[in-house]
Tab-separated table of C-alpha atoms in Angstrom:
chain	number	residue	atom	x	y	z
A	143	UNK	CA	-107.378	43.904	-30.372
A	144	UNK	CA	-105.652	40.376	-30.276
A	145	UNK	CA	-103.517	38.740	-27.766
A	146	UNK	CA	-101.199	36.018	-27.757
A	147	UNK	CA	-99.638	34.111	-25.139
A	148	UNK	CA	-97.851	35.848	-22.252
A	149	UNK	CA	-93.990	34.512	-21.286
A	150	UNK	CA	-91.327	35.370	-19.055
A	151	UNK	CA	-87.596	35.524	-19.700
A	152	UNK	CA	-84.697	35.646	-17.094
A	153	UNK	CA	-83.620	38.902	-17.169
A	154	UNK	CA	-80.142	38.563	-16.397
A	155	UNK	CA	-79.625	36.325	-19.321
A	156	UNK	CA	-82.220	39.124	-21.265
A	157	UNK	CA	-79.751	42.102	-20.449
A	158	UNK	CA	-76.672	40.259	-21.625
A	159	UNK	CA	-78.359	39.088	-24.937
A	160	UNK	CA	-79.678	42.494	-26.370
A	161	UNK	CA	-76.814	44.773	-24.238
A	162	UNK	CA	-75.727	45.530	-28.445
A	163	UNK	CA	-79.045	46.384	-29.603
A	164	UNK	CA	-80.198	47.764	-25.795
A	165	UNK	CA	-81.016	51.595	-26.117
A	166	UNK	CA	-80.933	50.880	-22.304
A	167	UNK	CA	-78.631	48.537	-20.782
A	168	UNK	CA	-78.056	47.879	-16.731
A	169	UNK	CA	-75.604	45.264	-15.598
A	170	UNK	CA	-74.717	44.310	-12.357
A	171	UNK	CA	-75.920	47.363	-10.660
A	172	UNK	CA	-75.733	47.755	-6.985
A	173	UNK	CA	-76.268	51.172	-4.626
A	174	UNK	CA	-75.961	51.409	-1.298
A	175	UNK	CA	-76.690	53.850	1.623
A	176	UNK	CA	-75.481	55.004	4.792
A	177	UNK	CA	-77.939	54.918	7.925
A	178	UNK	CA	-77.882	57.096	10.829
A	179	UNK	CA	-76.650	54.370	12.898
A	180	UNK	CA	-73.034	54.177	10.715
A	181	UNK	CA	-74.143	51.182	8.844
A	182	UNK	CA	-75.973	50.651	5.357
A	183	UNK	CA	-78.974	49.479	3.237
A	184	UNK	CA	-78.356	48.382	0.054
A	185	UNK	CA	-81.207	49.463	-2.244
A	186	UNK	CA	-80.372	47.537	-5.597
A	187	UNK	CA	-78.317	44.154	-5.802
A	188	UNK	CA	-77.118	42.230	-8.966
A	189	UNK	CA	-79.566	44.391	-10.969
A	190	UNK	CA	-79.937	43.511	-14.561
A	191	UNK	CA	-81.956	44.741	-17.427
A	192	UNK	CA	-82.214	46.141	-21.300
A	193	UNK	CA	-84.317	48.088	-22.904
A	194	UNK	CA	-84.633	48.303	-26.670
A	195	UNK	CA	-85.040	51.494	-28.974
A	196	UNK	CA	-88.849	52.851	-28.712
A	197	UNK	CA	-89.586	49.905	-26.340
A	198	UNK	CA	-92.091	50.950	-23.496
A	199	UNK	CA	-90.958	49.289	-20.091
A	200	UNK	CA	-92.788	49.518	-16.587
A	201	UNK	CA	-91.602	48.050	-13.312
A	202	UNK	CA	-92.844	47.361	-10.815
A	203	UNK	CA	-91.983	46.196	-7.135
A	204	UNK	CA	-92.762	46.574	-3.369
A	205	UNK	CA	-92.814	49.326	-1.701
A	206	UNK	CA	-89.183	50.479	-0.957
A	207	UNK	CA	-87.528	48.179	-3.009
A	208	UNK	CA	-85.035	50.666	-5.332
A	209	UNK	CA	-87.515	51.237	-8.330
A	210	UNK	CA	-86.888	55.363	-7.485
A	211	UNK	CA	-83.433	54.665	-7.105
A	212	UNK	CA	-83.188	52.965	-10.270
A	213	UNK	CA	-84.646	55.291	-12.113
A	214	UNK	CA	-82.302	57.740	-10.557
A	215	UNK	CA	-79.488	56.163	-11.509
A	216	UNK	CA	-80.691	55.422	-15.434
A	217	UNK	CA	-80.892	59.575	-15.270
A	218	UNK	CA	-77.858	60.012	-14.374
A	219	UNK	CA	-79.107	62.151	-11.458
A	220	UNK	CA	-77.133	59.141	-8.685
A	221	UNK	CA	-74.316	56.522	-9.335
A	222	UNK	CA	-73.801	53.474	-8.584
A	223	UNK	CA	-71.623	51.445	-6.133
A	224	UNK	CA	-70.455	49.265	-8.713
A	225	UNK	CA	-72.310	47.828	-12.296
A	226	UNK	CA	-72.673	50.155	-15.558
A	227	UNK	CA	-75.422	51.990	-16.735
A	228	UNK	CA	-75.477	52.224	-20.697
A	229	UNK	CA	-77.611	54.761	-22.492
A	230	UNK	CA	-77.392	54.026	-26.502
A	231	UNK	CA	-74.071	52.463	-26.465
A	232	UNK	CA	-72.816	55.480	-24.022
A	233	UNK	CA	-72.097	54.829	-20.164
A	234	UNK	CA	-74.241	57.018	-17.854
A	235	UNK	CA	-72.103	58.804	-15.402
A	236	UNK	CA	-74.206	62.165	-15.282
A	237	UNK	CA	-77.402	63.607	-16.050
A	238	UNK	CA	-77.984	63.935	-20.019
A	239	UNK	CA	-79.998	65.794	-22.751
A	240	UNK	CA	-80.881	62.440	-24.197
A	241	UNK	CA	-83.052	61.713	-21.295
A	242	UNK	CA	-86.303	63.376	-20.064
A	243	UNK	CA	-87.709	62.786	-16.546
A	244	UNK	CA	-91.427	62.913	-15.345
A	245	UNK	CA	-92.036	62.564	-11.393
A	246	UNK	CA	-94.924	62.366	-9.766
A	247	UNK	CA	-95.620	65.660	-9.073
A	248	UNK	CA	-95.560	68.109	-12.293
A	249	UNK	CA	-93.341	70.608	-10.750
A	250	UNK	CA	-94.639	73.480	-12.831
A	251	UNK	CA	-92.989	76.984	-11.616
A	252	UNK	CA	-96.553	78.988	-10.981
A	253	UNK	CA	-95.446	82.186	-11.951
A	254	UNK	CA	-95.016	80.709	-15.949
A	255	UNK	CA	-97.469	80.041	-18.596
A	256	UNK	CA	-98.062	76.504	-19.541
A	257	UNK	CA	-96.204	77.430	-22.958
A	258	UNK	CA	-92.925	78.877	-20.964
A	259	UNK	CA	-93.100	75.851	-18.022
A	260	UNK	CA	-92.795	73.607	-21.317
A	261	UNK	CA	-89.969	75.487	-23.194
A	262	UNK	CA	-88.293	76.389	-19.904
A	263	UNK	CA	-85.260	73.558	-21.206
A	264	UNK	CA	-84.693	75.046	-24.010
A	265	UNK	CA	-83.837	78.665	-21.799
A	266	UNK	CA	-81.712	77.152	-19.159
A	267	UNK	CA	-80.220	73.587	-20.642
A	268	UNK	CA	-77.271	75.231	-22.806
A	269	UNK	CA	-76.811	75.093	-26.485
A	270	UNK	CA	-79.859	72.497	-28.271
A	271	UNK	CA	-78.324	69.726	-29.997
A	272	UNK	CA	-80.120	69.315	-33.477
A	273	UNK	CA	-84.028	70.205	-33.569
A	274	UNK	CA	-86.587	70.698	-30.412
A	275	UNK	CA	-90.028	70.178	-31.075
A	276	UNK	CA	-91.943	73.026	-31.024
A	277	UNK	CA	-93.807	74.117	-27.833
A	278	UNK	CA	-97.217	74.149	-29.639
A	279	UNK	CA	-96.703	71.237	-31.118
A	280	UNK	CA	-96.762	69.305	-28.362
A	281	UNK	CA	-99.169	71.035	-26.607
A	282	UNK	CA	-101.533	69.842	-29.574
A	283	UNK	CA	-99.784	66.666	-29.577
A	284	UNK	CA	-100.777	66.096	-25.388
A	285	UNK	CA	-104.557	67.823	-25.947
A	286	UNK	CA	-103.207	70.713	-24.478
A	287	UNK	CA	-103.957	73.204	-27.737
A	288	UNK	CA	-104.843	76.451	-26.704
A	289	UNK	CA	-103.884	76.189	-23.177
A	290	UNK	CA	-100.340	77.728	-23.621
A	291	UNK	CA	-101.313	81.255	-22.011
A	292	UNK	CA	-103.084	79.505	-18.959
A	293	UNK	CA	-100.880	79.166	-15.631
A	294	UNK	CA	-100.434	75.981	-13.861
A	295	UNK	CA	-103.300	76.923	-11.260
A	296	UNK	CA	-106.086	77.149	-14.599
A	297	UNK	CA	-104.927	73.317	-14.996
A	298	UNK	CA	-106.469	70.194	-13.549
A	299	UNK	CA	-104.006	67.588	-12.096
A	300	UNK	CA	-103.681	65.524	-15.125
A	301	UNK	CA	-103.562	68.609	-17.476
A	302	UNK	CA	-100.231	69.587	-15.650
A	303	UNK	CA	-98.926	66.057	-15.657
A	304	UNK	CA	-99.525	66.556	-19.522
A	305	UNK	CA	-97.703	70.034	-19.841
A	306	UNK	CA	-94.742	68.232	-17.573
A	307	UNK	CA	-94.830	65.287	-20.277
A	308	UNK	CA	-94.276	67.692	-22.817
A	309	UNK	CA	-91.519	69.803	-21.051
A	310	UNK	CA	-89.287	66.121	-20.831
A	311	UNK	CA	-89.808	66.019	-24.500
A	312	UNK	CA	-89.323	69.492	-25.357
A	313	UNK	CA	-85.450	68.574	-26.240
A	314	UNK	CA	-86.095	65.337	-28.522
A	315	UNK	CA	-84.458	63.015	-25.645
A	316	UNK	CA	-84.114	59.627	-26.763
A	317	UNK	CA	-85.689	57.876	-23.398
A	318	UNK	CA	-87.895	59.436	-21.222
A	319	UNK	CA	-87.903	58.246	-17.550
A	320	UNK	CA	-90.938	58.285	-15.494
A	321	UNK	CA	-91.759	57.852	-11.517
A	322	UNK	CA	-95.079	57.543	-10.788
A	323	UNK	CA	-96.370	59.979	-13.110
A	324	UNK	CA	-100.481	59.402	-12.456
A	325	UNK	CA	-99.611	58.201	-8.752
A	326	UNK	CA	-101.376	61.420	-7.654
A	327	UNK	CA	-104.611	61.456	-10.112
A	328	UNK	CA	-108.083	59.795	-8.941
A	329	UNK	CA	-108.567	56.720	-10.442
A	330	UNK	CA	-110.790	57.756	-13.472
A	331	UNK	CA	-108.170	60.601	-14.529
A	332	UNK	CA	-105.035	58.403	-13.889
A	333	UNK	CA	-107.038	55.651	-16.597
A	334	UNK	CA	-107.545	58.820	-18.885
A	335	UNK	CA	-103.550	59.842	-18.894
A	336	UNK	CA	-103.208	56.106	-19.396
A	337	UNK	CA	-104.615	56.170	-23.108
A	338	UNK	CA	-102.793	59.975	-23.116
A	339	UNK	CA	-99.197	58.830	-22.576
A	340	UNK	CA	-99.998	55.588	-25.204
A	341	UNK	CA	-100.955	58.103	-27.428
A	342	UNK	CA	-97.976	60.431	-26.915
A	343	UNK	CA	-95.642	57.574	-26.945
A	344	UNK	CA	-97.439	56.332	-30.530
A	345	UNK	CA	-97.186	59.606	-31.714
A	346	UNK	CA	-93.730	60.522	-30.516
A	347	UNK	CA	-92.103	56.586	-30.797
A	348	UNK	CA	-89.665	57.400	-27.677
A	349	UNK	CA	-88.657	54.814	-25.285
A	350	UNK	CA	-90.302	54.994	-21.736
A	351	UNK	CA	-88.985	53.360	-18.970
A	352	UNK	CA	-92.445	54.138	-16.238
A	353	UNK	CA	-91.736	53.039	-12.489
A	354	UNK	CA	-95.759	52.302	-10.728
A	355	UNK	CA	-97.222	50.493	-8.112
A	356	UNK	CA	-100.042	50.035	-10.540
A	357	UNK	CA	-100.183	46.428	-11.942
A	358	UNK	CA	-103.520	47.375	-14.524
A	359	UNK	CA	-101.289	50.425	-15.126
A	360	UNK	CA	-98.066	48.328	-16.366
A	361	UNK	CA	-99.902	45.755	-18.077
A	362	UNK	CA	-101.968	48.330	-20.180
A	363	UNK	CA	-99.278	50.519	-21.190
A	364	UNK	CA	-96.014	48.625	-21.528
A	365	UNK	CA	-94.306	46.190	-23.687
A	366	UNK	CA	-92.941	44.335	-20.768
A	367	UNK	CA	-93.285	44.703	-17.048
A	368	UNK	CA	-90.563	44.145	-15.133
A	369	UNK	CA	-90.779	42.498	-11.561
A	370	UNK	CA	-88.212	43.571	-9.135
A	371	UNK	CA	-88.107	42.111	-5.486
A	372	UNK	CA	-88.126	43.700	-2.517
A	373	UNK	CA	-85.275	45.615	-0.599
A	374	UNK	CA	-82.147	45.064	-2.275
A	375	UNK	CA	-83.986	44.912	-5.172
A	376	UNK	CA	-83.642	43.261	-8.483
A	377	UNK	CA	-85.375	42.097	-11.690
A	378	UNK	CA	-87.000	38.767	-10.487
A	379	UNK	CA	-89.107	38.449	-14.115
A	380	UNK	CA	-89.549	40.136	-17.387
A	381	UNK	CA	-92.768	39.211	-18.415
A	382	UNK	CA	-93.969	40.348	-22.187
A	383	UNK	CA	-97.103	42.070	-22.528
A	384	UNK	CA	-99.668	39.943	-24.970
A	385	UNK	CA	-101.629	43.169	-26.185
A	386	UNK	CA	-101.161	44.750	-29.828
A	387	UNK	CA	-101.014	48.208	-30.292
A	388	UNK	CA	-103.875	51.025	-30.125
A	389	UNK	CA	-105.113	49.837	-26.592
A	390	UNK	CA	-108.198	50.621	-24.945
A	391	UNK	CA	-108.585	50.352	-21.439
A	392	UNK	CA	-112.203	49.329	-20.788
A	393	UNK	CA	-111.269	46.285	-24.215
A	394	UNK	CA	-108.132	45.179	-22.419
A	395	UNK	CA	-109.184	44.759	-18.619
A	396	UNK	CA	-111.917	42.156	-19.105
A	397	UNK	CA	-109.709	40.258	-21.478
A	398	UNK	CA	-108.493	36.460	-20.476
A	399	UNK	CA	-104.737	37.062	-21.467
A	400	UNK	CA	-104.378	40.818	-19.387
A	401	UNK	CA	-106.211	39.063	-16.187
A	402	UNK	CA	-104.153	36.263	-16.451
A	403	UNK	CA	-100.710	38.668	-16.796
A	404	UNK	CA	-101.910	40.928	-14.215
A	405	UNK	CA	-102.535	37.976	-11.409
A	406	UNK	CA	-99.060	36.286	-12.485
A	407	UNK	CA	-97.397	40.070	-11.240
A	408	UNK	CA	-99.149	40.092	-8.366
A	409	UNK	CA	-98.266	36.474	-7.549
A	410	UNK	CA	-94.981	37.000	-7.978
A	411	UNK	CA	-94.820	40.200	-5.881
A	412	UNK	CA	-96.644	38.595	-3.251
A	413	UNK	CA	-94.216	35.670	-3.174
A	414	UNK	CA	-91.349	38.201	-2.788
A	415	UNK	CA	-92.958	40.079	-0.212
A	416	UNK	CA	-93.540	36.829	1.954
A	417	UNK	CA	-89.694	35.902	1.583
């Protein structure tokens, strides 16, 4: 493994450089809500970002500070009060095939197998535009080989956070969006799907946008990390990740250049949070 200097990059000027190239491309974006009390709370503000084709992006932020909302919004599953939202060239308005979604909780339906919980899309998404992978095939791909027939109950925690991985990619999306996948895991499990969804996203080249309050997390798995600040949030920094590609966990956290990364996004969301 080698590493090479990390840098930052404003990200508003970022976005607007690569928004041609961006498989991913956010400008201006701003959502607000209502309160109880008739006002409102704006969750993002002025928030900019691209991502490129097969690019792996986490951000991070404080607590409450739109990162869910974003995500939201890049799925198609909210709009915004005013910005765009471009998704290959294509402005999001709605929620799309091209897109997969993990939460944090698998949200396996019980009463299916692993195998039918996966291909479930393909039953009740409409007509399949060009080729799905196959159901086994990504069960092999995610470890999960010869667990198709088990229910969700036979699976540990991080075993059904694989089978919901697979499900988002069950219809060959382009991007696959992801909330706190691991946020649920113990610590030695969540560092296990860690090298899992490298692997997977090796294997499967897709783009991931991930959303975690894990700063080891984002500086492990992604190309960049994105800072956002807190409530209205907004991309603050968009820091590159000095780490080639296979990564292993126990290598990477002891390194000079991924201790040095990790305390520069935790400086800088301690900063925001004392503003």
């Amino acid at each position: 493994m080698t590493f090479v200097s990390a840098h930052s990059t404003p990200a508003v000027d970022t976005a607007v450089e690569h928004a041609t190239q961006a498989m991913i491309a956010v400008r201006q974006l701003r959502r607000t809500y209502p309160t109880a009390d008739g006002g409102e709370v704006t969750a993002l503000a002025d928030t900019d970002l691209h991502v490129s084709d097969g690019e792996f992006i986490a951000i991070v932020g404080p607590s409450g500070c739109g990162k869910s909302t974003l995500l939201r919004l890049l799925a198609g599953l909210d709009l915004p009060d005013s910005g765009r939202i471009e998704l290959n060239g294509h402005m999001v308005s709605a929620p799309s095939r091209d897109v997969g979604v993990v939460f944090q909780n698998a949200t396996l339906l019980p009463w299916l197998t692993i195998a039918s919980n996966v291909s479930l899309p393909l039953r009740v998404g409409g007509k399949q535009r060009g080729p799905a992978l196959g159901t086994e095939e990504l069960l092999d791909m995610a470890g999960l080989g010869g667990f198709g027939a088990k229910y969700p109950n036979e699976l540990s925690g991080g075993m059904q956070q694989r089978a919901a991985i697979c499900r988002a990619l069950i219809r060959q999306p382009k991007v696959l969006l992801m909330d706190e996948p691991f946020g649920a895991l113990d610590a030695l499990t969540r560092e296990r799907m860690n090298a899992e969804l490298q692997r997977i996203w090796l294997a499967t080249g897709k783009t991931i946008v991930l959303i975690t309050h894990s700063i080891s997390e984002a500086v492990f798995l992604a190309d960049r990390v994105l800072v956002m600040s807190p409530r209205p949030g907004r991309v603050i920094a968009d820091l590159t990740v000095p780490l080639d590609r296979p990564r292993d966990f126990a290598d990477a956290v002891g390194h000079p250049a991924f201790i040095e990364l990790s305390h520069q996004v935790r400086k800088l969301l301690n900063e925001g949070e004392g503003k």
